[in-house]
Amino acid sequence: MPLACHIQAIRNELGNVASIFESNYSQPSVSISENLISTIQLFAQATYTKEFGTEPDEDDDRVPLLAWKSTAYSIHAIEFLLRDMDKPLLGALSSRQRDSLEGLARISAVLGSKCQLRTGTKVTWADRDSIQNNALSLLTLLLKNPHEGPSILDWDPFGVLVPLINSFPSLFCTSFKAAPSIITGGIFEFYALQLIFISLIVKILLISDFNEEMDVDNPETTENTFSEFILTLAQVLNINIGTQTAANIWRRVTKASLPFLRCCALYFHYISDVPAPEELTKIDGATYENICAYLGLPTTCDELIKPNLDIIIKLINIWKSHPTIQLHLSGASTMTIIREPLKVNKLVELPEDYSELINMISSFTCPNSVREDSKTPTLCLVCGEMLCSQSYCCQFELNDAMVGACTYHASKCGAGVGLYLRIRECEILFLRISNRGSFACPPYLDEYGETDQGLRRGNPLRLCYDKYRQLNQMWLGHGLYESISRAIESSSSPMSTRWQHL
């Protein structure tokens, strides 16, 4: 069916409401300076070339889609870091994080539109049909959930929300001479947020194990929670909730949905320029109720579900009819379930005594040689795999070149970035593709509080948890690139290390 027929079908289904959408999304295009246009194009092309490992292509329709994907991922990463460091959601962002979020949010909004230079020239980021196709695909996924597509268990709610609200205006801009308007966090983005939030609640109900012990109900909390309608959703899903009460189930839902809402608060804060309330700038202030109040969402279960209960039940019946969900509900599914809330990633646990690592590598042999021990056993701190580094026996081909085990492993484990502990040298290795890296002090100290790179002094070493936590936060905050760049700039050695051979 032609694209125009799909769009007309949506308008027919909306009826009189379609005219409201069209009037809202048919506003005049914005005027942007040429320098800013160049910066936006540079960012959009960077995400495209990084994803596909190819040359920039201004005519590829996937450019804005990948930029939206990058925006969602970056906000996820910053939310992880803030949660791990126990910092306020909107009150402790560094200047770099703040500027990055503001730029990403506004660039993502511009990429769904056609902009006008101050000289009068029109600039478009992708073919309008491709953006409309993207919006239709996401709406089909949410409202029809075809059986050949991913099920609700496979969705990343925030990763769906960002491209949806940015491509949605293209469907209702009636004039092809005009440009779709830029989103500002208005009423239609609010409805899209509600839809995605409902899908997340259903997902949480599906993947939760209600046989786990939960907090005992507080009578006062139960009375004031207004969460009885969550039981209705559980009944529609045919979920066995055991002896759990509505208040307990709703508390589980609010806890599991909090990371998603935190990401939404970060995103819409910079889309709408609505000032952050004082509560969200304090530690432990980003509660479910405070974030919902900031986003305009109902704070109780019944206020969220009751007004649209019939529509929600129809959507649940569509979502649960997916073959993957049917297998999951029957207990016959073998797929790995990613549970909500997403846990903050951590580096592997290290033994407190460094001698345990020495003993561990004493029995490690090169995987490609049964006769020789590995000369440079190296531990990946991301996944815990032991590698035979800096050895010709364990070289692999990567991008038409022979590279060492650590470089090859970084391409698979860390998307081109690696964090390793060279055990016999007692030093940290930062590695990035291609041919960039640096060494750093390990998180092991002797009784005098000093490191022993190279194990020259031979003093007993103990794990310093503070230093390892700092290393974890550097990795979690994507700070390895910066650390490597600074090490290269400050290096005075005339000899360059062939990092790709490590």
Coordinates of C-alpha atoms in Angstrom, one line a residue:
M1 CA 0.0 0.0 0.0
P2 CA 1.4 3.5 -0.9
L3 CA 2.7 5.6 2.0
A4 CA 0.0 8.3 1.3
C5 CA -2.7 5.6 1.9
H6 CA -1.3 4.7 5.3
I7 CA -1.2 8.3 6.3
Q8 CA -4.8 8.9 5.1
A9 CA -5.9 5.8 7.0
I10 CA -4.5 7.3 10.2
R11 CA -6.3 10.6 9.6
N12 CA -9.6 8.8 8.9
E13 CA -9.3 6.8 12.1
L14 CA -8.6 10.0 14.1
G15 CA -11.7 11.7 12.6
N16 CA -12.2 15.3 13.7
V17 CA -9.2 15.1 15.9
A18 CA -6.9 14.8 12.9
S19 CA -7.4 18.5 12.1
I20 CA -6.1 19.4 15.5
F21 CA -2.9 17.4 14.9
E22 CA -2.5 19.0 11.4
S23 CA -2.9 22.5 12.7
N24 CA -0.4 21.9 15.5
Y25 CA 2.2 20.3 13.3
S26 CA 2.0 22.7 10.3
Q27 CA 3.7 25.6 11.9
P28 CA 6.3 27.7 10.0
S29 CA 9.8 26.3 9.8
V30 CA 12.5 27.7 12.0
S31 CA 15.4 29.9 10.8
I32 CA 18.9 28.7 11.7
S33 CA 22.3 30.2 11.0
E34 CA 24.6 28.5 8.5
N35 CA 27.2 27.7 11.1
L36 CA 24.7 25.9 13.3
I37 CA 23.5 23.9 10.3
S38 CA 27.0 22.8 9.6
T39 CA 27.4 21.7 13.2
I40 CA 24.2 19.7 13.1
Q41 CA 25.2 18.0 9.9
L42 CA 28.6 17.1 11.4
F43 CA 27.0 15.4 14.4
A44 CA 24.4 13.6 12.3
Q45 CA 27.0 12.3 9.9
A46 CA 29.3 11.3 12.8
T47 CA 26.7 8.9 14.3
Y48 CA 26.0 7.5 10.8
T49 CA 29.6 6.8 10.0
K50 CA 30.3 5.3 13.4
E51 CA 27.4 3.0 13.2
F52 CA 28.1 1.6 9.7
G53 CA 31.8 2.2 9.5
T54 CA 31.4 3.9 6.2
E55 CA 32.0 7.3 4.6
P56 CA 29.5 10.2 5.2
D57 CA 26.5 10.3 3.0
E58 CA 24.2 13.2 3.2
D59 CA 21.6 11.5 1.0
D60 CA 21.1 8.4 3.3
D61 CA 17.7 8.4 4.9
R62 CA 19.0 6.7 8.0
V63 CA 21.0 9.7 9.1
P64 CA 18.4 11.3 11.4
L65 CA 17.3 7.9 12.7
L66 CA 20.8 7.1 13.9
A67 CA 21.1 10.6 15.5
W68 CA 17.9 9.9 17.5
K69 CA 19.2 6.6 18.5
S70 CA 22.5 8.2 19.7
T71 CA 20.5 10.8 21.6
A72 CA 18.5 8.2 23.5
Y73 CA 21.6 6.1 24.3
S74 CA 23.5 9.2 25.6
I75 CA 20.7 10.1 27.9
H76 CA 20.6 6.5 29.1
A77 CA 24.3 6.7 29.9
I78 CA 24.1 10.0 31.8
E79 CA 21.2 8.7 33.8
F80 CA 23.2 5.5 34.7
L81 CA 26.1 7.6 35.8
L82 CA 24.0 10.0 38.0
R83 CA 22.3 7.0 39.6
D84 CA 25.6 5.2 40.3
M85 CA 27.1 8.4 41.8
D86 CA 23.9 9.1 43.8
K87 CA 23.7 12.6 42.4
P88 CA 20.6 14.8 42.0
L89 CA 18.9 14.3 38.6
L90 CA 18.9 17.9 37.5
G91 CA 21.0 19.6 40.1
A92 CA 24.5 18.2 39.7
L93 CA 25.2 17.9 36.0
S94 CA 28.6 19.0 34.9
S95 CA 28.9 21.8 32.4
R96 CA 29.9 19.2 29.8
Q97 CA 26.9 17.0 30.6
R98 CA 24.6 19.9 30.6
D99 CA 25.8 21.3 27.3
S100 CA 25.8 17.8 25.7
L101 CA 22.2 17.1 26.8
E102 CA 21.0 20.5 25.6
G103 CA 22.7 20.1 22.3
L104 CA 21.5 16.5 21.8
A105 CA 17.9 17.2 22.7
R106 CA 17.6 20.2 20.4
I107 CA 19.5 18.6 17.5
S108 CA 17.1 15.6 17.7
A109 CA 14.2 18.0 17.5
V110 CA 15.6 19.8 14.5
L111 CA 16.4 16.6 12.6
G112 CA 12.7 15.8 12.2
S113 CA 12.1 19.1 10.4
K114 CA 13.2 21.1 7.4
C115 CA 15.0 24.3 8.4
Q116 CA 15.4 27.6 6.7
L117 CA 18.7 29.4 6.5
R118 CA 18.7 33.1 7.2
T119 CA 19.5 33.5 3.5
G120 CA 16.3 31.9 2.5
T121 CA 17.7 28.5 1.5
K122 CA 15.8 25.4 2.7
V123 CA 17.8 22.5 4.3
T124 CA 16.4 19.0 4.8
W125 CA 18.1 16.2 6.7
A126 CA 16.3 13.3 5.1
D127 CA 13.7 12.5 2.6
R128 CA 10.3 13.3 4.2
D129 CA 8.8 10.0 3.1
S130 CA 11.5 8.1 5.1
I131 CA 10.7 10.0 8.3
Q132 CA 7.0 9.4 7.7
N133 CA 7.8 5.7 7.2
N134 CA 9.7 5.7 10.5
A135 CA 6.8 7.2 12.3
L136 CA 4.4 4.7 10.7
S137 CA 6.6 1.8 11.7
L138 CA 6.8 2.9 15.3
L139 CA 3.0 3.5 15.5
T140 CA 2.4 0.1 13.9
L141 CA 4.7 -1.5 16.4
L142 CA 2.9 0.2 19.3
L143 CA -0.7 -0.1 18.2
K144 CA -0.7 -3.3 16.0
N145 CA 2.4 -5.1 17.2
P146 CA 2.8 -7.5 14.1
H147 CA 3.7 -11.0 15.1
E148 CA 6.8 -11.0 12.8
G149 CA 8.2 -7.9 14.6
P150 CA 9.6 -7.6 18.1
S151 CA 7.4 -8.2 21.1
I152 CA 6.8 -5.7 24.0
L153 CA 9.6 -7.6 25.9
D154 CA 12.1 -6.5 23.3
W155 CA 11.3 -2.8 23.3
D156 CA 13.5 -0.1 24.8
P157 CA 10.7 2.3 25.9
F158 CA 12.9 5.5 25.9
G159 CA 14.6 4.3 22.7
V160 CA 11.2 4.2 21.0
L161 CA 9.9 7.4 22.5
V162 CA 12.7 9.7 21.1
P163 CA 12.3 8.8 17.4
L164 CA 8.5 8.6 17.7
I165 CA 7.9 12.1 18.9
N166 CA 10.5 13.6 16.6
S167 CA 9.2 11.8 13.4
F168 CA 5.5 12.1 14.4
P169 CA 5.0 15.7 13.1
S170 CA 5.8 14.6 9.5
L171 CA 2.6 12.6 9.4
F172 CA 0.4 15.6 10.0
C173 CA 2.1 18.4 8.2
T174 CA -0.5 18.7 5.4
S175 CA 1.5 21.0 3.1
F176 CA 4.5 19.3 1.4
K177 CA 5.9 22.8 0.8
A178 CA 5.9 23.6 4.5
A179 CA 8.2 22.0 7.0
P180 CA 7.1 19.9 9.9
S181 CA 7.2 21.8 13.2
I182 CA 9.8 21.3 15.8
I183 CA 8.7 19.6 19.0
T184 CA 8.6 21.6 22.2
G185 CA 7.2 19.2 24.7
G186 CA 3.6 20.0 24.0
I187 CA 0.3 18.1 24.5
F188 CA 0.9 15.6 21.7
E189 CA 4.4 14.6 23.0
F190 CA 2.7 14.2 26.3
Y191 CA 0.2 11.7 24.9
A192 CA 3.0 9.8 23.2
L193 CA 4.8 9.7 26.6
Q194 CA 1.7 8.3 28.2
L195 CA 1.4 5.5 25.5
I196 CA 5.0 4.5 26.0
F197 CA 4.7 4.6 29.8
I198 CA 1.6 2.3 29.7
S199 CA 3.6 -0.2 27.5
L200 CA 6.4 -0.1 30.1
I201 CA 4.0 -0.8 32.9
V202 CA 2.6 -3.8 31.0
K203 CA 6.2 -5.0 30.3
I204 CA 7.0 -4.8 34.0
L205 CA 3.9 -6.8 35.0
L206 CA 4.9 -9.5 32.4
I207 CA 8.5 -9.9 33.6
S208 CA 8.0 -9.5 37.3
D209 CA 8.3 -12.5 39.6
F210 CA 5.6 -12.0 42.2
N211 CA 6.8 -15.0 44.2
E212 CA 9.7 -12.9 45.4
E213 CA 9.3 -11.4 48.9
M214 CA 8.1 -7.8 49.0
D215 CA 7.7 -5.2 51.7
V216 CA 4.7 -5.7 54.0
D217 CA 1.9 -3.4 53.3
N218 CA 1.6 -0.3 55.4
P219 CA -2.1 0.2 55.9
E220 CA -1.8 4.0 55.5
T221 CA 0.1 3.6 52.3
T222 CA -2.4 1.1 50.9
E223 CA -5.3 3.4 51.6
N224 CA -3.7 6.4 49.9
T225 CA -2.1 4.6 46.9
F226 CA -5.2 4.3 44.7
S227 CA -3.7 1.4 42.8
E228 CA -6.6 -1.0 42.5
F229 CA -6.7 -0.8 38.7
I230 CA -3.3 -2.4 38.5
L231 CA -5.1 -5.6 39.4
T232 CA -7.3 -5.2 36.4
L233 CA -4.3 -5.1 34.1
A234 CA -2.8 -8.2 35.8
Q235 CA -6.1 -10.0 35.2
V236 CA -6.1 -9.1 31.6
L237 CA -2.6 -10.4 31.2
N238 CA -3.5 -13.7 33.1
I239 CA -0.7 -13.1 35.5
N240 CA -0.5 -15.0 38.8
I241 CA 0.2 -12.4 41.4
G242 CA -0.2 -14.8 44.3
T243 CA -1.0 -13.0 47.6
Q244 CA 0.4 -9.7 46.5
T245 CA -1.8 -6.6 47.1
A246 CA -2.4 -3.8 44.6
A247 CA -0.3 -1.4 46.6
N248 CA 2.7 -3.8 46.6
I249 CA 2.4 -4.4 42.9
W250 CA 2.2 -0.7 42.2
R251 CA 5.2 0.0 44.3
R252 CA 7.1 -2.6 42.3
V253 CA 6.0 -0.9 39.0
T254 CA 6.9 2.6 40.2
K255 CA 10.4 1.4 41.3
A256 CA 11.0 -0.4 38.0
S257 CA 9.8 2.5 35.8
L258 CA 11.8 5.1 37.6
P259 CA 14.9 5.0 35.3
F260 CA 12.7 5.5 32.2
L261 CA 11.0 8.5 33.9
R262 CA 14.4 9.9 34.9
C263 CA 15.5 9.7 31.2
C264 CA 12.3 11.4 30.1
A265 CA 12.7 14.2 32.7
L266 CA 16.3 14.8 31.4
Y267 CA 15.1 14.9 27.8
F268 CA 12.0 17.1 28.1
H269 CA 13.8 19.5 30.5
Y270 CA 16.0 20.5 27.6
I271 CA 13.3 20.2 24.9
S272 CA 10.8 22.4 26.7
D273 CA 13.1 24.7 28.8
V274 CA 10.7 24.2 31.7
P275 CA 12.7 25.0 34.8
A276 CA 13.5 22.1 37.1
P277 CA 11.6 22.1 40.4
E278 CA 13.6 22.3 43.5
E279 CA 12.9 18.7 44.4
L280 CA 14.7 17.4 41.3
T281 CA 17.8 19.3 42.2
K282 CA 18.3 17.6 45.5
I283 CA 19.7 14.2 46.4
D284 CA 16.9 11.6 46.7
G285 CA 14.5 14.2 45.4
A286 CA 13.9 12.4 42.0
T287 CA 11.0 10.3 43.4
Y288 CA 8.3 8.8 41.2
E289 CA 5.8 11.4 42.4
N290 CA 8.1 14.3 41.8
I291 CA 9.2 13.2 38.4
C292 CA 5.6 12.5 37.3
A293 CA 4.5 15.9 38.6
Y294 CA 7.3 17.5 36.5
L295 CA 6.3 15.6 33.4
G296 CA 2.6 16.2 33.9
L297 CA 1.8 12.5 34.4
P298 CA -0.7 11.3 36.9
T299 CA 1.0 10.3 40.2
T300 CA -1.4 7.5 41.1
C301 CA -2.2 4.3 39.3
D302 CA -5.9 4.8 39.1
E303 CA -5.6 8.4 37.7
L304 CA -3.3 7.0 35.0
I305 CA -5.3 3.9 34.0
K306 CA -8.9 4.5 34.8
P307 CA -9.7 7.3 32.3
N308 CA -8.4 5.2 29.4
L309 CA -9.1 1.7 30.7
D310 CA -10.9 0.4 27.7
I311 CA -8.2 1.5 25.3
I312 CA -5.5 0.1 27.5
I313 CA -7.2 -3.3 27.7
K314 CA -7.4 -3.3 23.8
L315 CA -3.7 -2.6 23.6
I316 CA -2.9 -5.3 26.2
N317 CA -4.8 -7.9 24.2
I318 CA -2.9 -6.9 21.1
W319 CA 0.5 -7.0 22.8
K320 CA -0.1 -10.3 24.6
S321 CA -1.2 -12.0 21.4
H322 CA 2.4 -11.9 20.1
P323 CA 3.8 -15.4 19.9
T324 CA 6.8 -14.4 22.1
I325 CA 4.4 -13.2 24.9
Q326 CA 2.3 -16.4 24.6
L327 CA 5.4 -18.5 25.0
H328 CA 6.4 -16.4 28.0
L329 CA 3.1 -16.6 29.7
S330 CA 2.9 -20.4 29.2
G331 CA 6.4 -20.8 30.7
A332 CA 7.8 -22.4 27.6
S333 CA 10.0 -19.5 26.5
T334 CA 13.7 -19.9 26.6
M335 CA 14.6 -16.3 25.7
T336 CA 16.7 -14.2 28.1
I337 CA 14.4 -11.6 29.7
I338 CA 15.9 -8.2 30.3
R339 CA 14.3 -7.1 33.5
E340 CA 13.3 -3.6 34.6
P341 CA 14.7 -1.5 36.0
L342 CA 17.9 -1.8 34.0
K343 CA 20.8 -2.2 36.5
V344 CA 23.8 0.1 36.4
N345 CA 26.7 -1.7 34.7
K346 CA 29.7 -2.5 36.9
L347 CA 33.2 -3.6 36.3
V348 CA 34.0 -7.1 37.4
E349 CA 34.8 -7.8 41.0
L350 CA 38.5 -8.0 41.9
P351 CA 40.0 -10.0 44.8
E352 CA 41.2 -7.9 47.7
D353 CA 44.6 -9.5 47.7
Y354 CA 46.7 -9.1 44.5
S355 CA 48.4 -12.4 45.1
E356 CA 45.1 -14.1 44.3
L357 CA 45.4 -12.7 40.8
I358 CA 49.0 -14.0 40.5
N359 CA 47.8 -17.4 41.6
M360 CA 45.0 -17.3 39.1
I361 CA 47.3 -16.7 36.1
S362 CA 49.8 -19.3 37.1
S363 CA 47.5 -21.9 35.6
F364 CA 46.5 -19.8 32.6
T365 CA 47.9 -21.0 29.3
C366 CA 47.7 -19.5 25.8
P367 CA 44.5 -20.7 24.2
N368 CA 46.3 -21.3 20.9
S369 CA 49.3 -23.1 22.4
V370 CA 49.0 -26.1 24.7
R371 CA 52.7 -26.0 25.6
E372 CA 53.5 -22.4 26.5
D373 CA 52.2 -20.2 29.2
S374 CA 50.9 -16.8 28.3
K375 CA 53.7 -14.2 28.8
T376 CA 51.3 -11.3 29.2
P377 CA 47.9 -12.5 30.7
T378 CA 45.5 -9.6 30.7
L379 CA 42.1 -9.5 32.4
C380 CA 39.2 -7.7 30.8
L381 CA 37.6 -5.6 33.5
V382 CA 34.3 -5.3 31.6
C383 CA 33.5 -9.0 31.2
G384 CA 36.2 -10.8 33.2
E385 CA 37.7 -12.8 30.3
M386 CA 41.4 -13.6 30.5
L387 CA 43.3 -12.9 27.3
C388 CA 46.8 -13.7 26.0
S389 CA 48.0 -10.2 25.1
Q390 CA 51.0 -8.9 23.2
S391 CA 51.6 -12.2 21.6
Y392 CA 51.8 -13.3 17.9
C393 CA 50.0 -16.6 18.7
C394 CA 46.8 -14.8 19.6
Q395 CA 46.5 -12.3 16.8
F396 CA 43.3 -11.9 14.9
E397 CA 42.3 -10.2 11.7
L398 CA 40.2 -7.0 12.2
N399 CA 39.5 -4.5 9.4
D400 CA 42.0 -6.2 7.1
A401 CA 44.8 -5.9 9.6
M402 CA 46.3 -8.3 12.2
V403 CA 45.7 -7.1 15.8
G404 CA 46.4 -8.4 19.2
A405 CA 43.9 -10.2 21.5
C406 CA 43.0 -7.1 23.5
T407 CA 42.3 -4.9 20.5
Y408 CA 40.2 -7.7 18.9
H409 CA 38.4 -8.3 22.2
A410 CA 37.7 -4.5 22.5
S411 CA 35.9 -4.5 19.2
K412 CA 33.5 -7.3 20.4
C413 CA 33.2 -6.5 24.1
G414 CA 33.4 -2.7 24.3
A415 CA 32.4 -1.4 20.8
G416 CA 36.1 -0.4 20.2
V417 CA 37.0 0.6 23.7
G418 CA 38.8 -1.7 26.2
L419 CA 39.7 -1.6 29.9
Y420 CA 42.2 -4.2 31.0
L421 CA 44.4 -5.2 33.9
R422 CA 47.8 -6.5 32.9
I423 CA 48.4 -8.8 35.8
R424 CA 52.2 -9.5 35.6
E425 CA 52.9 -5.8 35.0
C426 CA 50.3 -4.7 37.6
E427 CA 49.0 -1.8 35.4
I428 CA 45.8 -0.7 33.8
L429 CA 45.5 -0.6 30.1
F430 CA 43.1 1.8 28.3
L431 CA 42.6 0.8 24.7
R432 CA 40.6 2.2 21.8
I433 CA 40.5 1.3 18.2
S434 CA 42.5 2.1 16.2
N435 CA 46.0 2.2 17.6
R436 CA 45.3 4.4 20.6
G437 CA 45.9 3.6 24.2
S438 CA 47.5 4.5 27.5
F439 CA 48.7 2.9 30.7
A440 CA 47.5 3.9 34.2
C441 CA 48.1 3.0 37.8
P442 CA 46.2 0.0 39.1
P443 CA 43.7 0.2 42.0
Y444 CA 46.0 -1.9 44.2
L445 CA 48.1 -0.2 46.9
D446 CA 50.7 -1.3 49.4
E447 CA 50.7 -0.4 53.1
Y448 CA 52.2 3.0 52.3
G449 CA 49.4 3.9 49.9
E450 CA 51.5 3.5 46.8
T451 CA 51.1 1.5 43.6
D452 CA 53.7 -0.9 42.3
Q453 CA 53.6 -0.9 38.5
G454 CA 55.8 -3.6 37.3
L455 CA 55.8 -5.3 40.7
R456 CA 59.4 -4.1 41.3
R457 CA 59.2 -3.6 45.1
G458 CA 57.3 -6.8 45.8
N459 CA 55.2 -5.3 48.7
P460 CA 51.9 -7.0 49.4
L461 CA 49.1 -5.1 47.5
R462 CA 45.5 -4.6 48.6
L463 CA 42.6 -3.5 46.5
C464 CA 41.7 0.2 47.0
Y465 CA 37.9 0.3 46.7
D466 CA 37.8 4.1 46.2
K467 CA 40.2 4.0 43.3
Y468 CA 38.4 1.1 41.7
R469 CA 35.1 3.0 42.1
Q470 CA 36.7 6.0 40.4
L471 CA 37.8 3.7 37.6
N472 CA 34.3 2.3 37.3
Q473 CA 32.8 5.8 37.1
M474 CA 35.3 6.8 34.4
W475 CA 34.3 3.8 32.4
L476 CA 30.6 4.3 33.0
G477 CA 30.8 8.0 32.1
H478 CA 32.7 7.2 28.8
G479 CA 35.8 8.9 30.1
L480 CA 38.3 6.5 28.6
Y481 CA 38.6 8.4 25.3
E482 CA 39.5 11.6 27.2
S483 CA 42.0 9.8 29.5
I484 CA 43.7 8.3 26.5
S485 CA 43.9 11.6 24.6
R486 CA 45.3 13.4 27.7
A487 CA 47.9 10.7 28.1
I488 CA 49.0 11.0 24.5
E489 CA 49.2 14.8 24.7
S490 CA 51.3 14.7 27.9
S491 CA 53.6 11.9 26.7
S492 CA 57.2 12.9 26.2
S493 CA 58.4 9.5 25.0
P494 CA 59.9 9.6 21.4
M495 CA 58.9 5.9 21.0
S496 CA 55.3 5.2 20.1
T497 CA 53.6 2.1 21.3
R498 CA 52.0 -0.2 18.8
W499 CA 48.7 -0.4 20.7
Q500 CA 47.0 -2.5 18.1
H501 CA 49.4 -5.4 18.8
L502 CA 48.4 -5.6 22.5

